[in-house]
Amino acid sequence: MTQQIQSGTGPAAIISDIHANLEALEAVLLDIQKHQCEKIVCLGDVVGYGPNPRECIARLRELSIPAIRGNHDAACSANAFPSSMNPVAGVAVVWTQSVLREEEKEWLRNLPLVLNEEDTTFVHASPRCPADWTYILRSRDADSAFGSFDGKFCFIGHTHQPVAWIRNEHQLANELFDRLVISETDRYLINVGSVGQPRDNDPRAAYVLFDRSKGIIELRRVPYDFRKTQEKILAAQLPRQLAERLEHGW
Ligand code: ZN
């Protein structure tokens, strides 16, 4: 059972794209703890790329964090070769498939594609055909996404680049944000960035605090010991680029 986000309570923490990076996940969980969050939601891609898929799954389960299925969760829990992924991602998927226990794959397979709570939708890539894993990078994609959820808020991940798409009856705008003040009349499509593999040239882990009672959506950036993650990636003989990119945030 998931708790409801209610007004008058603490913020919700929304995390995404952990990608088996345990150091980043632990750093984010500590930061979340400091903010007395009422709940945590994970938008998927718990695994893939990183060296600690089992540990990251275990941590989410231990904390009963509701999670959505991402494309890497789907690929890593299948027993087929990932045909639609780039070669580096594919190597990591095959490695992850070999490491995960059947019961963990089953948990990944059973994650829902979408979670709806009151006026808020949570999905990995896009509320429009979630299983197509569309990247919302252009206004056109954001526009059709806004037509695919009913409420005021939709939280997404997938691109690993935090951004706020804001829509009202006059316009659709996007902005990089640290802190958004929620307006009465706007609707929001918020990309919360990535915990375990940020791609906006900032290596710090990213996640969002959604404080409904204060009317604030805040992007948090949390430094973590990526050197340790890099060592583990190399020790697991995963592709070297997957280690290198963590220190640059791309
Ligand atoms: Zn991802």
mmCIF file of C-alpha atoms and ligand atoms in Angstrom, residues 17-19 44-45 47 49 71-72 124 157-160 194 197 199, ligand 1:
data_model
loop_
_atom_site.group_PDB
_atom_site.id
_atom_site.type_symbol
_atom_site.label_atom_id
_atom_site.label_comp_id
_atom_site.label_asym_id
_atom_site.label_seq_id
_atom_site.Cartn_x
_atom_site.Cartn_y
_atom_site.Cartn_z
ATOM 1 C CA ASP A 17 17.460 6.403 -12.637
ATOM 2 C CA ILE A 18 19.502 4.976 -9.780
ATOM 3 C CA HIS A 19 21.208 2.638 -12.235
ATOM 4 C CA GLY A 44 12.470 3.463 -12.406
ATOM 5 C CA ASP A 45 15.755 2.332 -13.899
ATOM 6 C CA VAL A 47 19.349 -1.211 -12.368
ATOM 7 C CA TYR A 49 24.934 0.488 -16.051
ATOM 8 C CA ASN A 71 13.427 0.457 -19.758
ATOM 9 C CA HIS A 72 16.600 -0.865 -18.093
ATOM 10 C CA HIS A 124 9.542 6.582 -16.151
ATOM 11 C CA GLY A 157 12.976 10.553 -15.465
ATOM 12 C CA HIS A 158 14.637 8.665 -18.350
ATOM 13 C CA THR A 159 16.731 11.454 -19.953
ATOM 14 C CA HIS A 160 18.830 11.926 -16.779
ATOM 15 C CA SER A 194 19.117 10.901 -12.231
ATOM 16 C CA GLN A 197 24.132 8.690 -13.692
ATOM 17 C CA ARG A 199 23.820 13.694 -17.720
HETATM 18 ZN ZN ZN B 1 17.948 5.653 -17.128
#
